[in-house]
mmCIF file of C-alpha atoms and ligand atoms in Angstrom:
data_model
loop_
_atom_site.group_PDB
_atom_site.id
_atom_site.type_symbol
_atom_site.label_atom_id
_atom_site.label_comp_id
_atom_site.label_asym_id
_atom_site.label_seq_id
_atom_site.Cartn_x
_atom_site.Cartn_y
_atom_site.Cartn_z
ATOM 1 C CA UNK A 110 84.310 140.381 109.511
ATOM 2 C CA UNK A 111 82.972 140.124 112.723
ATOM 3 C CA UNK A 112 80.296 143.019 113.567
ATOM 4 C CA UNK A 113 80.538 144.840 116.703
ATOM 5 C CA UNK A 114 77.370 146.422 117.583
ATOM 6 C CA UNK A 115 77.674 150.248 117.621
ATOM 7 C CA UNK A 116 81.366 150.588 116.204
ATOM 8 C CA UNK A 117 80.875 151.938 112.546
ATOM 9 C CA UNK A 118 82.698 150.946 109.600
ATOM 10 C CA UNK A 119 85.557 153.222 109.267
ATOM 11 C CA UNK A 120 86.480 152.412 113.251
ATOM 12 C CA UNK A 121 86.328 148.868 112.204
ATOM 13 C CA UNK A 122 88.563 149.042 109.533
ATOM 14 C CA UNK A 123 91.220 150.958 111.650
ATOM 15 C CA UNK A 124 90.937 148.736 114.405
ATOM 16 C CA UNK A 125 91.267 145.649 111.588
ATOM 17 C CA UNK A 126 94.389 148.170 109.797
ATOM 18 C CA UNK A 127 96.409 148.075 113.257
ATOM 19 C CA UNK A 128 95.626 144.488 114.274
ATOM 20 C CA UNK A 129 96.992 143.502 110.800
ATOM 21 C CA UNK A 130 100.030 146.224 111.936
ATOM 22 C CA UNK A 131 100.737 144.617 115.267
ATOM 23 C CA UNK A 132 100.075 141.034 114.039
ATOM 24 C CA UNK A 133 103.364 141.357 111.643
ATOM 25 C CA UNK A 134 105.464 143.816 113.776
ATOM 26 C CA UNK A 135 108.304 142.197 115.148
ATOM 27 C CA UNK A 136 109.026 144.754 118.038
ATOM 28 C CA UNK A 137 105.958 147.007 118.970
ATOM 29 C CA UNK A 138 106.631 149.672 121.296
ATOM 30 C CA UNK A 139 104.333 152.835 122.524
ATOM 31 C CA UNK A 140 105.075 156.434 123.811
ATOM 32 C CA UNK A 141 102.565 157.967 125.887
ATOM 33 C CA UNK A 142 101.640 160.845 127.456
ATOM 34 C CA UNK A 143 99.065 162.741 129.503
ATOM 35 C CA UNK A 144 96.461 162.309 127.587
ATOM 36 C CA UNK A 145 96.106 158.014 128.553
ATOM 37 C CA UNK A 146 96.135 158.908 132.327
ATOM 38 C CA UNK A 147 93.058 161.341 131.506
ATOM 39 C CA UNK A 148 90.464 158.995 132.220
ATOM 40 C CA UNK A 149 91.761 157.612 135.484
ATOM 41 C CA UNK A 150 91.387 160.964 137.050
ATOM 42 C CA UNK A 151 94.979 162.795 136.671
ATOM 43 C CA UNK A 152 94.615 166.187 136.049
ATOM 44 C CA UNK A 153 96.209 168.327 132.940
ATOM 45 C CA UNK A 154 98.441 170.600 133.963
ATOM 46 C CA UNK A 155 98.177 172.595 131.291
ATOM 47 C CA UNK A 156 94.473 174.681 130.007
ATOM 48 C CA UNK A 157 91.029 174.873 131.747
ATOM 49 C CA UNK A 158 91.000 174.045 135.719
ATOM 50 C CA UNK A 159 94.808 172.542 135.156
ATOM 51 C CA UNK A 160 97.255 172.526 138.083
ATOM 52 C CA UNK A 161 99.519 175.643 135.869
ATOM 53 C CA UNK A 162 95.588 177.811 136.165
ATOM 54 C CA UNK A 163 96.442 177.735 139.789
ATOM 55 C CA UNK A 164 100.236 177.668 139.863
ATOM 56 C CA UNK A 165 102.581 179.457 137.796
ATOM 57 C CA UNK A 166 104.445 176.795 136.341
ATOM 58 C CA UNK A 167 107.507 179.381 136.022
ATOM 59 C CA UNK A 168 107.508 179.870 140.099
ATOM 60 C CA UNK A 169 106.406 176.451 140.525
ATOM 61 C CA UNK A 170 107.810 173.711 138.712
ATOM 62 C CA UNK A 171 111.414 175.270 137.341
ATOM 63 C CA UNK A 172 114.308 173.324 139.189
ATOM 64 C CA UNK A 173 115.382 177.086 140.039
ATOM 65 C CA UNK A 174 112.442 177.621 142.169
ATOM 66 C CA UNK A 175 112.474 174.298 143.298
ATOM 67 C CA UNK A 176 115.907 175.411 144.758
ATOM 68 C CA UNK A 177 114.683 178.403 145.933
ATOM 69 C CA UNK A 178 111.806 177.577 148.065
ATOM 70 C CA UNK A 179 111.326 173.764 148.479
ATOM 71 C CA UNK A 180 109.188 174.163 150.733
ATOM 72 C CA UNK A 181 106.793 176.436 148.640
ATOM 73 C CA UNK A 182 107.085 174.328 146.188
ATOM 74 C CA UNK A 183 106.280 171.376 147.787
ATOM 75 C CA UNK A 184 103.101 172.875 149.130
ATOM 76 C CA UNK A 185 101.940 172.665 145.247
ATOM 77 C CA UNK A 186 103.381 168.916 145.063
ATOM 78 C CA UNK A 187 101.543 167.623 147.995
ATOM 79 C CA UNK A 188 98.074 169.113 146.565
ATOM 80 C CA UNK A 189 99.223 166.765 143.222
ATOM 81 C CA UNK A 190 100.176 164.016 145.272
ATOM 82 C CA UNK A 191 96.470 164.002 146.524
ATOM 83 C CA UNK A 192 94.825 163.990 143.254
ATOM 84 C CA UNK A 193 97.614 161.240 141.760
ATOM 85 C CA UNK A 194 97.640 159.029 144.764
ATOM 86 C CA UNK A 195 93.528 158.768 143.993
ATOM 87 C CA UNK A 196 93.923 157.762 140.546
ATOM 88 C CA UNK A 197 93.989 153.689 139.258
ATOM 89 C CA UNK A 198 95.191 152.643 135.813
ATOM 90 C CA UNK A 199 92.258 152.181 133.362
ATOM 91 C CA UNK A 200 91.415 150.519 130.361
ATOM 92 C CA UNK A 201 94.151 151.923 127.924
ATOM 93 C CA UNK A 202 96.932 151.106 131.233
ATOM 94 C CA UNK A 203 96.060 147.426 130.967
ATOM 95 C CA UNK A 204 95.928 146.914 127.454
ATOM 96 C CA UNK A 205 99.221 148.263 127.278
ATOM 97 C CA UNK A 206 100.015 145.819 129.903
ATOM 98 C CA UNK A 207 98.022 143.008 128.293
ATOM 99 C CA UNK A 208 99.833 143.231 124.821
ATOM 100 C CA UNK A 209 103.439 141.615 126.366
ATOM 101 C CA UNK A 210 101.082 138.444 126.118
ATOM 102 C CA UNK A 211 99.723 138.719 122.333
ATOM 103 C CA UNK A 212 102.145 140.821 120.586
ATOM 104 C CA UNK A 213 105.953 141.552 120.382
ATOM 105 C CA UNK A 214 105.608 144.333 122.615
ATOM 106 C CA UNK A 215 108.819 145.812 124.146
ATOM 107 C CA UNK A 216 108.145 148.569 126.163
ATOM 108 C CA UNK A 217 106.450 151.513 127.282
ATOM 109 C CA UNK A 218 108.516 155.255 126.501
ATOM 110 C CA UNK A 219 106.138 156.995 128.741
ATOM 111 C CA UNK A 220 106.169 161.161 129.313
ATOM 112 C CA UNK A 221 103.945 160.778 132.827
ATOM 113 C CA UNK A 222 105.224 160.506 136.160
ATOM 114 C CA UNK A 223 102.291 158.911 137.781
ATOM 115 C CA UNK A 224 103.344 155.405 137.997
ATOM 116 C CA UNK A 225 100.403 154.116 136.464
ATOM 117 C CA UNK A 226 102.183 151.831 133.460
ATOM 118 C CA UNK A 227 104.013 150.180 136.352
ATOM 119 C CA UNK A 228 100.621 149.539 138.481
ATOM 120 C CA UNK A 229 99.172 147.706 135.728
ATOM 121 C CA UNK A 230 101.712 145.479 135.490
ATOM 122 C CA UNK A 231 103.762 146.861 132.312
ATOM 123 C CA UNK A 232 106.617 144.847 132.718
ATOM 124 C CA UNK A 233 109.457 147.349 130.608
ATOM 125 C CA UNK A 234 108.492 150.887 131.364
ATOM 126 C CA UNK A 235 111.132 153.748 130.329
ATOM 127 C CA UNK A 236 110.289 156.686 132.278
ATOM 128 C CA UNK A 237 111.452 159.557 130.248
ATOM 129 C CA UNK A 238 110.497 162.020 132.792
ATOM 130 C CA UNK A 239 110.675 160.067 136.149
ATOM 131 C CA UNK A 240 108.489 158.880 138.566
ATOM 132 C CA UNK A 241 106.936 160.633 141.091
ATOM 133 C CA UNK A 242 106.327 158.139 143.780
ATOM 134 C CA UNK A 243 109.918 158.286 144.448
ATOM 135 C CA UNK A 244 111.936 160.774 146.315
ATOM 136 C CA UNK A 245 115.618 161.565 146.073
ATOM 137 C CA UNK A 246 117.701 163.430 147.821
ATOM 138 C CA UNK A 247 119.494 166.307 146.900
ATOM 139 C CA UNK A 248 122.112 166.513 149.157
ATOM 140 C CA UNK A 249 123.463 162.565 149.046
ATOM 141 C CA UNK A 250 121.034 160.783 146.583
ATOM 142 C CA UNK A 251 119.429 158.599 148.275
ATOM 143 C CA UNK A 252 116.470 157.486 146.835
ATOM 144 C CA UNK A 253 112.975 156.720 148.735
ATOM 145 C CA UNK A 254 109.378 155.490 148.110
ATOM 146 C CA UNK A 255 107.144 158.230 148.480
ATOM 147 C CA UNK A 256 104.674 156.039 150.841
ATOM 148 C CA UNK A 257 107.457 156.330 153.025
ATOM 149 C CA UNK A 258 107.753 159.433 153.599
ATOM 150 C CA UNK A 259 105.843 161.839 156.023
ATOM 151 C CA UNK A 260 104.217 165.065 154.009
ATOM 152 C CA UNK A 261 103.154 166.704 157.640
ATOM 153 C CA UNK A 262 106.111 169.044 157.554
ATOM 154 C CA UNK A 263 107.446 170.605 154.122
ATOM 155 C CA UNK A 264 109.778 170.345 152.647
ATOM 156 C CA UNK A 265 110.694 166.148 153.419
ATOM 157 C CA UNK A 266 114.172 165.251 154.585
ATOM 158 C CA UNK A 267 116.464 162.983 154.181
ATOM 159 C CA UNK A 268 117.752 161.336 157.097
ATOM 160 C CA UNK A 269 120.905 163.053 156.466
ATOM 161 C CA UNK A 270 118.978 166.353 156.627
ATOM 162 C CA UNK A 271 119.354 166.913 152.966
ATOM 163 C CA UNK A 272 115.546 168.090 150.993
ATOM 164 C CA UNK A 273 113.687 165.664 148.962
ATOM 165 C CA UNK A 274 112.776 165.680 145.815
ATOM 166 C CA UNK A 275 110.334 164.008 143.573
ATOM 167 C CA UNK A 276 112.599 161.914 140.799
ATOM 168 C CA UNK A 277 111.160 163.928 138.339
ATOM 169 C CA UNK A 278 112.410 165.845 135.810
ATOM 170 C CA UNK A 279 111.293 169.505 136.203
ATOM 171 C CA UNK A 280 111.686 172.340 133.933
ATOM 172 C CA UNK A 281 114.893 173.336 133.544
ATOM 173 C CA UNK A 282 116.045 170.030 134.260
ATOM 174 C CA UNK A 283 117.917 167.192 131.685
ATOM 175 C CA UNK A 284 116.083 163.786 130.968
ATOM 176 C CA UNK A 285 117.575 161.270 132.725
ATOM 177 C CA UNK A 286 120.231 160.059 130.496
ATOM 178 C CA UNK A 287 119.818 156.447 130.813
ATOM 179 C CA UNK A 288 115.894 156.662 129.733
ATOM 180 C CA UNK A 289 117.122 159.341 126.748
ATOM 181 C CA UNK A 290 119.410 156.298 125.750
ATOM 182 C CA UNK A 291 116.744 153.588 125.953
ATOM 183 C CA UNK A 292 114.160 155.543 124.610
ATOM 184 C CA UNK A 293 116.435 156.247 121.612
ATOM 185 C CA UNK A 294 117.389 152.283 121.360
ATOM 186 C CA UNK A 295 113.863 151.364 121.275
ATOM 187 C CA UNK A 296 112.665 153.762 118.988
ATOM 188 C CA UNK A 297 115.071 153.043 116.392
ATOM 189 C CA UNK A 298 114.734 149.033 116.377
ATOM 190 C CA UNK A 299 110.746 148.579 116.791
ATOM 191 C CA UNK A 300 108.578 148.611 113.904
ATOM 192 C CA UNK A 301 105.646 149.582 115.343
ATOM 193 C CA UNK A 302 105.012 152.628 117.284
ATOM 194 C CA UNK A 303 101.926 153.245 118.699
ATOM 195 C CA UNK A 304 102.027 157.012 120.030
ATOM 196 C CA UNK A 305 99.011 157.435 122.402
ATOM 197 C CA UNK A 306 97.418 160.555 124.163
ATOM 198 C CA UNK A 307 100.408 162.804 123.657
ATOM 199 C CA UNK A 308 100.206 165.330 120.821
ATOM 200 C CA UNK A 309 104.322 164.789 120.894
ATOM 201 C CA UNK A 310 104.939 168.647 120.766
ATOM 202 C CA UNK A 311 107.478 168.599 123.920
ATOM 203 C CA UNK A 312 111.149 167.946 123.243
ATOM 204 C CA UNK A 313 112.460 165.581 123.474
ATOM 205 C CA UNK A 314 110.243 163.306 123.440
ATOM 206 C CA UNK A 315 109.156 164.167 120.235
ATOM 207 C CA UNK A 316 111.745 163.259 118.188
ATOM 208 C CA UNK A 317 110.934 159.479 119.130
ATOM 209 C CA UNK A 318 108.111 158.976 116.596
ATOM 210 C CA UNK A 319 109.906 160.973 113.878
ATOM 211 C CA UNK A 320 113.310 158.694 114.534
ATOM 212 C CA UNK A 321 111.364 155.470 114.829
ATOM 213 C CA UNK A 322 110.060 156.399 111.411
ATOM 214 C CA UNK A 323 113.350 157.488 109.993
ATOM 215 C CA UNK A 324 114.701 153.772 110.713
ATOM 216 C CA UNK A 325 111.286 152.369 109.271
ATOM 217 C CA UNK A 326 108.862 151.623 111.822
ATOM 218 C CA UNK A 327 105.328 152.275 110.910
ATOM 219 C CA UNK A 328 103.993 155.556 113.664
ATOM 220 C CA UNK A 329 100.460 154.688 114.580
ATOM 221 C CA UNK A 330 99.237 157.627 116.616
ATOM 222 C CA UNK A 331 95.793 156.929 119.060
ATOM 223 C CA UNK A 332 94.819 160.655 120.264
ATOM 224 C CA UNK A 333 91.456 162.153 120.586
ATOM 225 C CA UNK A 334 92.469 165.017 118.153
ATOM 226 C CA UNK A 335 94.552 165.454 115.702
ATOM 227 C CA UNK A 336 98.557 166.670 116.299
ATOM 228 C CA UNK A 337 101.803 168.289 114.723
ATOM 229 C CA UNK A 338 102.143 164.030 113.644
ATOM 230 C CA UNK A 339 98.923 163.509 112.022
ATOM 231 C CA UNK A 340 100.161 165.254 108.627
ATOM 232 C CA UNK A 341 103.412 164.449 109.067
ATOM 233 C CA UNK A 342 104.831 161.027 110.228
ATOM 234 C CA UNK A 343 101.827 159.313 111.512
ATOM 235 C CA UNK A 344 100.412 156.330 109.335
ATOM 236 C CA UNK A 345 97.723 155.825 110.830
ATOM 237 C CA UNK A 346 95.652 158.224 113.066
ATOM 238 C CA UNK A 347 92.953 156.867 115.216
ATOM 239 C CA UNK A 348 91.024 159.889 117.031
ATOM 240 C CA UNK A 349 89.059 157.776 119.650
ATOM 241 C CA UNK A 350 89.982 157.203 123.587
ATOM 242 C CA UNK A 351 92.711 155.085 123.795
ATOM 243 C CA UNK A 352 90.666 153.151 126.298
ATOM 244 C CA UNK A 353 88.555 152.203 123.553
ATOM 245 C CA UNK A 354 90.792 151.734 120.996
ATOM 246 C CA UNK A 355 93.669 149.821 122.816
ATOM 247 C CA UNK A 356 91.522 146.924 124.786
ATOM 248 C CA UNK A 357 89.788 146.464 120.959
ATOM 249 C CA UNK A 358 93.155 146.083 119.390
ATOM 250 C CA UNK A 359 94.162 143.079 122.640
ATOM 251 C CA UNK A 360 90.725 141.299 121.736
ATOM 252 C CA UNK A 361 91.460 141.495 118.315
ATOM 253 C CA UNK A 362 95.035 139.747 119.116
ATOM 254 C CA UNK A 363 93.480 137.488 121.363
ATOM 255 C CA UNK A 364 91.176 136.227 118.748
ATOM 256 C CA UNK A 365 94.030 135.530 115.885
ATOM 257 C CA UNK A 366 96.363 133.868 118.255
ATOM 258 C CA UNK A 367 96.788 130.378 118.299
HETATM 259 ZN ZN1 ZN B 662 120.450 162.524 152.062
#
């Protein structure tokens, strides 16, 4: 085995465990969540210094209130915008990205809204929660990109004078059917999930890893601590960045291919 200098032995072997894992899966696919956009800069919402400290997520993010008050609302949007629009994809991002080329990778099931799977070039990304960086609007649907968009007045309007919305889902609010559906496709035929910087607690995205195992699939999860799926579905649990762990598992893949 090939030594890395300052990896110890146990990371090895996991890293060596899910190469092996990826290297005979015939359909890998990962879910992530807020904890992979960490390092480029996105804030938590939730604990310490998160956006909910500040905002009451109850008077803030509920569709109801939403409805009530776009324009307060948006006030608290347009102060996330800032920090989001700052933010690049990092290491974990383009590894993601970067396994379409040495791996059966399928797709991304992702829980964030910040685009960032998309910016590094993920080619299949199922956005269980929407995407912020469009707008749609609630009177006749139409749908815009948010760099389009003046923020100088609040709430945004639609041309037709109906108010915009970010295209994604807030509380109170369904999952977009059409990623529910895909989600649930992909989940049951992969045989690899890799579950990264979500502790998979929300619903329903949580039931992903726990159906992907039910049809078989092997439930690798790649968090920092452990989670409700470390004891429970979860194969393997690697509790490192995933911006470590991910670009080691790529050059791993990189060095077995052909
Ligand atoms: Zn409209």
């Amino acid at each position: 085995m090939k030594e890395i200098p300052g990896r110890s032995v146990e990371k090895n072997a996991q890293i060596v465990q899910l190469t092996e894992l990826a290297k005979r899966a015939h359909k890998v696919i990962a879910l992530t969540g807020a904890g992979i956009s960490v390092d480029s800069g996105i804030p938590a919402f939730r604990g310490n210094q998160g956006l909910w400290e500040k905002y009451d997520p109850t008077e803030y993010a509920h569709i109801e209130a939403f409805l009530r008050d776009p324009g307060k609302v948006w006030v608290m949007l347009a102060e996330m915008d800032l920090a989001v629009s700052k933010a690049k994809p990092n290491a974990a991002h383009y590894a993601l990205a970067h396994l379409e080329q040495v791996s059966s990778f399928s797709s991304v099931i992702t829980q964030n809204v910040d685009n960032l799977h998309q910016r590094a070039g993920s080619s299949r990304v199922i956005e269980f929660h929407g995407n912020t960086q469009r707008l749609k609007c609630l009177s006749c649907n139409r749908l815009y990109g948010k760099d389009h968009v003046s923020l100088a007045v609040l709430p945004p309007r639609c041309t037709c004078g109906g108010v915009l919305k970010p295209d994604a889902v807030f509380f109170g609010e369904a999952i977009p059917w059409e990623a529910n559906l895909q989600a649930s496709q992909e989940a049951e035929s992969c045989d690899l999930i890799l579950v990264v910087g979500t502790s998979a607690v929300v619903a329903p995205a949580s039931s992903i890893p726990f159906m992907a195992k039910r049809n078989g699939a092997t439930v690798v999860e790649i968090n920092l601590e452990p989670t409700m799926l470390t004891d429970t579905v979860a194969d393997l649990s690697i509790m490192r960045s995933a911006t470590e762990v991910l670009p080691e598992l790529v050059e791993e893949l990189r060095n077995v291919s052909p």
